[in-house]
Short mmCIF file of C-alpha atoms in Angstrom, two decimals:
data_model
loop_
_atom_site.label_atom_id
_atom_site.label_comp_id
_atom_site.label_asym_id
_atom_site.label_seq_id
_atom_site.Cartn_x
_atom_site.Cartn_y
_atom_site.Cartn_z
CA UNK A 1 2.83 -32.99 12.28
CA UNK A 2 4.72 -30.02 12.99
CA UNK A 3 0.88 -27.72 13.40
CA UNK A 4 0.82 -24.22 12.88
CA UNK A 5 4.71 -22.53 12.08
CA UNK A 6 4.88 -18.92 12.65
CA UNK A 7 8.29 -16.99 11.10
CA UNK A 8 9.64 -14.49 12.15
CA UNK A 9 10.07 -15.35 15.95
CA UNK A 10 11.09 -11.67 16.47
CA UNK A 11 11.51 -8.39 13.92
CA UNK A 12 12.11 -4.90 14.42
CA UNK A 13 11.13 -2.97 12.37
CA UNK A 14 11.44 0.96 11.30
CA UNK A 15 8.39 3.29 10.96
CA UNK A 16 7.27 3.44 7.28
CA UNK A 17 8.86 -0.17 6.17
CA UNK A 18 6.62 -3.19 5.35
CA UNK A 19 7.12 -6.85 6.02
CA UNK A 20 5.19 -10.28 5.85
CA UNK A 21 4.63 -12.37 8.91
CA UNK A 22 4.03 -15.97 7.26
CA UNK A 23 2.28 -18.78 8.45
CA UNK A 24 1.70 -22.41 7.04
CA UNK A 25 0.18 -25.42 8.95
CA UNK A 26 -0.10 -29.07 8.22
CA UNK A 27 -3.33 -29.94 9.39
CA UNK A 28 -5.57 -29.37 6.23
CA UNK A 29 -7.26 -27.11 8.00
CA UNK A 30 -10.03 -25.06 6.26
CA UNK A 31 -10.16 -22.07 8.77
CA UNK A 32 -7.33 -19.42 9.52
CA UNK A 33 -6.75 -16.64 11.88
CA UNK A 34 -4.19 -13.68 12.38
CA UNK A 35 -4.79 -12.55 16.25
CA UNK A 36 -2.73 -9.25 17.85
CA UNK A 37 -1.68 -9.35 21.86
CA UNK A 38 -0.50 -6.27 23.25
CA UNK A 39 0.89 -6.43 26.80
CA UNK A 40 -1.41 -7.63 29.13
CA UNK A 41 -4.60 -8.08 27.06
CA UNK A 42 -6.64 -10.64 25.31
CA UNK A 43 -5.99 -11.35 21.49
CA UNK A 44 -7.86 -8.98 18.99
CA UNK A 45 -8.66 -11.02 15.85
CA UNK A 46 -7.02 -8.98 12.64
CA UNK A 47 -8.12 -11.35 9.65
CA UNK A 48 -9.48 -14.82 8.87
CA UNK A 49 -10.17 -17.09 6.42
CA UNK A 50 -12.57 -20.01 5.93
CA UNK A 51 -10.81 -21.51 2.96
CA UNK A 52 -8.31 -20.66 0.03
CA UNK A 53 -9.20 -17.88 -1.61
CA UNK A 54 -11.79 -16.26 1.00
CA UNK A 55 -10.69 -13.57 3.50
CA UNK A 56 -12.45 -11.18 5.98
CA UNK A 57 -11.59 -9.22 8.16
CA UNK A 58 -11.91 -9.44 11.78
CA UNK A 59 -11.95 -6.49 14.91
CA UNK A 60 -9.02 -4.97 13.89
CA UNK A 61 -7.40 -4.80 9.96
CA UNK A 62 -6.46 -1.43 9.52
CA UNK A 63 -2.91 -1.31 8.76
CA UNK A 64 -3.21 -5.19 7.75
CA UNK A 65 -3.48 -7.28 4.59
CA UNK A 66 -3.88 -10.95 4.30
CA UNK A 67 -4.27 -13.36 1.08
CA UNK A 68 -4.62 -17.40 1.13
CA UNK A 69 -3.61 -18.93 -2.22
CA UNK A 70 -3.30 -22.65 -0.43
CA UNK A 71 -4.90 -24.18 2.29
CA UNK A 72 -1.59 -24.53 4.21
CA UNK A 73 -0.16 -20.44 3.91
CA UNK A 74 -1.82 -17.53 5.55
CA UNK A 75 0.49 -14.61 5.23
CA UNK A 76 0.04 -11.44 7.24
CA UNK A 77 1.12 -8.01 5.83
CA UNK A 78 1.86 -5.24 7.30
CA UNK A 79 1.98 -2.24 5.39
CA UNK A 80 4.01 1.07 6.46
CA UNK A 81 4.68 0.19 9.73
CA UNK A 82 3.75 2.30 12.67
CA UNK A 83 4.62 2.31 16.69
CA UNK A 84 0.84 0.83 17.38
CA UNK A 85 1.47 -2.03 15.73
CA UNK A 86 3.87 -3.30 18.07
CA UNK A 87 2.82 -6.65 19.37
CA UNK A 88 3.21 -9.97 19.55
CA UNK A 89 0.84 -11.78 16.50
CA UNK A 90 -0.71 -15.69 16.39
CA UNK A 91 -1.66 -17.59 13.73
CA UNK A 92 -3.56 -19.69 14.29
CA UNK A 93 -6.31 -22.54 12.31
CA UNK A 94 -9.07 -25.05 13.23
CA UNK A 95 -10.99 -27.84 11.41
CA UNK A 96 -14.73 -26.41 12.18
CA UNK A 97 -14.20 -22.40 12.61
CA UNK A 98 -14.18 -21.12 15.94
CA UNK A 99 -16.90 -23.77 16.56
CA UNK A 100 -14.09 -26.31 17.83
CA UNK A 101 -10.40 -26.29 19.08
CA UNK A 102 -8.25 -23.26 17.60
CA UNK A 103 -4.22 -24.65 17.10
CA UNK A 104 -2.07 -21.78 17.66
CA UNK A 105 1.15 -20.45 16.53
CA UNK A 106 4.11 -19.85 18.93
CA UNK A 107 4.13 -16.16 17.78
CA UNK A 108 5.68 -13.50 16.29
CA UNK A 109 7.13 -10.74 18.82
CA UNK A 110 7.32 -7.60 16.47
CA UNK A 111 8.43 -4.01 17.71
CA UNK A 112 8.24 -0.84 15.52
CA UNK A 113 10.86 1.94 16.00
CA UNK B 1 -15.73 -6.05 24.29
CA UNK B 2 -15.27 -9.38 25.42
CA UNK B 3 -19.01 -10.34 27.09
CA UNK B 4 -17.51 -12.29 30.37
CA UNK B 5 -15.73 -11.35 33.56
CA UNK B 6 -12.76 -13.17 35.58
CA UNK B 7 -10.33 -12.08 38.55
CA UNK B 8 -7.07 -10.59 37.73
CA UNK B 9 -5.52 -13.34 39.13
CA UNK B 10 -5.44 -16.05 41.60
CA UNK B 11 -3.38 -18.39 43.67
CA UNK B 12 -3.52 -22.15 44.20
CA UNK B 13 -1.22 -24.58 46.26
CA UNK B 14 0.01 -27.56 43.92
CA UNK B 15 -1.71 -30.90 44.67
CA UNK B 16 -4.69 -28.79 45.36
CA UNK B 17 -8.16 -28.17 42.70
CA UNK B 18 -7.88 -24.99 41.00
CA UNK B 19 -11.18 -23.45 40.17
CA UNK B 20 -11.00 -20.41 37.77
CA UNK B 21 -14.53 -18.45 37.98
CA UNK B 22 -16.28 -16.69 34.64
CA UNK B 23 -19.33 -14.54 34.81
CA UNK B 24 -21.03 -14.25 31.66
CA UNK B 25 -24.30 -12.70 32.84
CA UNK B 26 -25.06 -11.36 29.34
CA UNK B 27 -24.59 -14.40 27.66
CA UNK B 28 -27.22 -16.01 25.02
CA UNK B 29 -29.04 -18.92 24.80
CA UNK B 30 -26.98 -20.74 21.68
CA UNK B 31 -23.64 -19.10 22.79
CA UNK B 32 -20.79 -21.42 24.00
CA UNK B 33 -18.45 -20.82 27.05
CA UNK B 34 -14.88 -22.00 25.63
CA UNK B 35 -11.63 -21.82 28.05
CA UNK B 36 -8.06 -21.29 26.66
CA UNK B 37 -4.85 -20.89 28.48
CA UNK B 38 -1.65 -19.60 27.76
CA UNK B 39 1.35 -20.28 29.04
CA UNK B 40 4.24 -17.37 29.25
CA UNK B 41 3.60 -15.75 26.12
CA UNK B 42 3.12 -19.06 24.24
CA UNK B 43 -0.21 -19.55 21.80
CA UNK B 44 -2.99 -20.28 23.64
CA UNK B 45 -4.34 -23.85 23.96
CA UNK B 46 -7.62 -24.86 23.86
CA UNK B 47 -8.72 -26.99 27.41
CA UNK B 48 -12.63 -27.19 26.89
CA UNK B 49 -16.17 -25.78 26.37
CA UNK B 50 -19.53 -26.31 26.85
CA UNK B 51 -23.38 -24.86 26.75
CA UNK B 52 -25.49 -26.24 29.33
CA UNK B 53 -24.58 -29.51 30.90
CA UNK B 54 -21.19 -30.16 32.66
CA UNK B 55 -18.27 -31.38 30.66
CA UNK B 56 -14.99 -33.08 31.69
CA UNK B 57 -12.12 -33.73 29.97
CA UNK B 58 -8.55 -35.01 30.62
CA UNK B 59 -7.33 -31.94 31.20
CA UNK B 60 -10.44 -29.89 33.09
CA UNK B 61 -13.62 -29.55 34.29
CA UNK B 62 -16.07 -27.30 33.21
CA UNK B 63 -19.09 -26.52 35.61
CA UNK B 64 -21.82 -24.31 33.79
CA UNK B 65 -24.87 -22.46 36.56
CA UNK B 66 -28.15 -23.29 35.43
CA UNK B 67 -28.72 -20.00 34.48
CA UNK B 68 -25.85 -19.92 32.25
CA UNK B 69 -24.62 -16.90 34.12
CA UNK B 70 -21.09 -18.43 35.11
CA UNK B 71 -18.89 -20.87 35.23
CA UNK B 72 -16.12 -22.74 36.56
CA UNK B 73 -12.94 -23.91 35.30
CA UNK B 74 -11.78 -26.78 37.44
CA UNK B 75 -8.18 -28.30 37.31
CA UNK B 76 -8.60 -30.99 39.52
CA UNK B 77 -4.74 -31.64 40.95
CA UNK B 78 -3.31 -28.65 39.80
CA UNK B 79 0.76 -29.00 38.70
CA UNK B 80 3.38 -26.05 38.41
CA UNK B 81 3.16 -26.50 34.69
CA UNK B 82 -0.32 -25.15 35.18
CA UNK B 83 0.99 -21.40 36.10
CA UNK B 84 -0.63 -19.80 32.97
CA UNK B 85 -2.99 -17.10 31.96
CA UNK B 86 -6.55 -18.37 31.77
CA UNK B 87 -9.29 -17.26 29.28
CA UNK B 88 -13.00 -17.70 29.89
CA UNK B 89 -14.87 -16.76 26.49
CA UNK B 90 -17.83 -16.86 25.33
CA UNK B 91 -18.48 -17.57 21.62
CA UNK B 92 -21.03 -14.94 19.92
CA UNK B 93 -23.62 -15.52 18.22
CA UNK B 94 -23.28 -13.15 14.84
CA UNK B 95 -22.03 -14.21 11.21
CA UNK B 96 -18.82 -14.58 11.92
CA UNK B 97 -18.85 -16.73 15.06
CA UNK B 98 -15.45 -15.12 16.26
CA UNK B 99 -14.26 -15.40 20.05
CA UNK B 100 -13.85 -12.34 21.73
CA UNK B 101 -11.14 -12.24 24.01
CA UNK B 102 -10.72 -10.66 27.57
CA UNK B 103 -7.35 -10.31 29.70
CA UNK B 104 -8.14 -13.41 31.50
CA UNK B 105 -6.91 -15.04 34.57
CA UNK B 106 -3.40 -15.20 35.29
CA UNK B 107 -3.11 -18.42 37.82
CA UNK B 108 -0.05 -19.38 39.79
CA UNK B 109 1.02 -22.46 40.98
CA UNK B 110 2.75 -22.26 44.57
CA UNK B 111 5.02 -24.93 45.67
#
């Protein structure tokens, strides 16, 4: 099993374009998360899902979209980029919510210019 | 904000037990202490959590007050490849069940 795949490893963007960060895993895993780290901090939780077809959002959408058509994809968009959304973003999914073990992502470094 | 509190960071000598403290004074009854750890800028990994009672594992320890009011993370024989940033969080208890994150631990390994 190959787990959660994250692409792009790295993007730079400019300010004002748009772009999709995708994620798929392999695990048949019901739950799925898009988490932010800036430098130094903790992860911020952008969006989830607890199965295909249901989305919420989590501490901090703004700027965000997600949609989950399949089980397996959980793509992240991002929407005229701006300089705060620099980071580096995990995806990442679980069997039982946050309840058990979350299987992360190896991340996806992006900078805004 | 994230409802725990850890050191900035701390040193250990390899061979030796790490132990990795948490304070989570506010925590609630039905809330969950789960530890993560991430190692340079990879995803996190999950290493353990528990409520009340002790747990062990094959990679940690987890030692829970019987308040509830901290914690310890113990690595037993801690390795080089255990130089990582170390998360301590406590699962809330709304709708959503979502961790909340802090900046962690960052623990290093010294030869």
């Amino acid at each position: 099993n190959a787990g959660v795949t994250q692409t792009p490893k790295f993007r730079i963007l400019k300010i004002g374009q748009s772009m999709t960060l995708q994620c798929t895993q392999d695990m048949n895993h019901n739950y799925m998360y898009w988490y932010r780290q800036d430098p130094g901090m903790g992860l911020k939780l952008i969006y989830y899902s607890v199965g295909a077809g249901i989305t919420d959002k989590g501490e901090v959408p703004n700027g965000y979209n997600v949609s989950r058509s399949t089980t397996e994809d959980f793509p992240l968009r991002l929407e005229l980029a701006a300089p705060s959304q620099t980071s580096v973003y995990f995806c990442a999914s679980s069997l039982w919510g946050s309840t058990g073990e979350l299987f992360f992502g190896e991340g996806s470094r992006l900078t805004v210019l | 904000d994230a409802k725990t509190t850890q050191p900035t960071s701390m040193d250990c000598a390899e061979g030796r037990a790490a132990n990795l403290p948490c304070n989570h004074s506010t925590i609630s009854g039905n809330e969950y202490v789960y530890w993560y750890r991430q190692i340079h800028s990879q995803g996190p990994q999950y290493i353990i959590h528990g409520l009340k009672n002790n747990e062990t594992n094959e990679m940690a320890s987890l030692i829970i007050t019987e308040d509830r009011k901290s914690s310890t993370l113990i690595l037993p024989h801690a390795t080089l490849r255990d130089t990582a940033v170390y998360y301590c969080i406590v699962r809330v208890q709304d709708s959503n069940y979502q961790l909340i994150w802090g900046a962690g631990t960052k623990l290093i390994i010294k030869p």
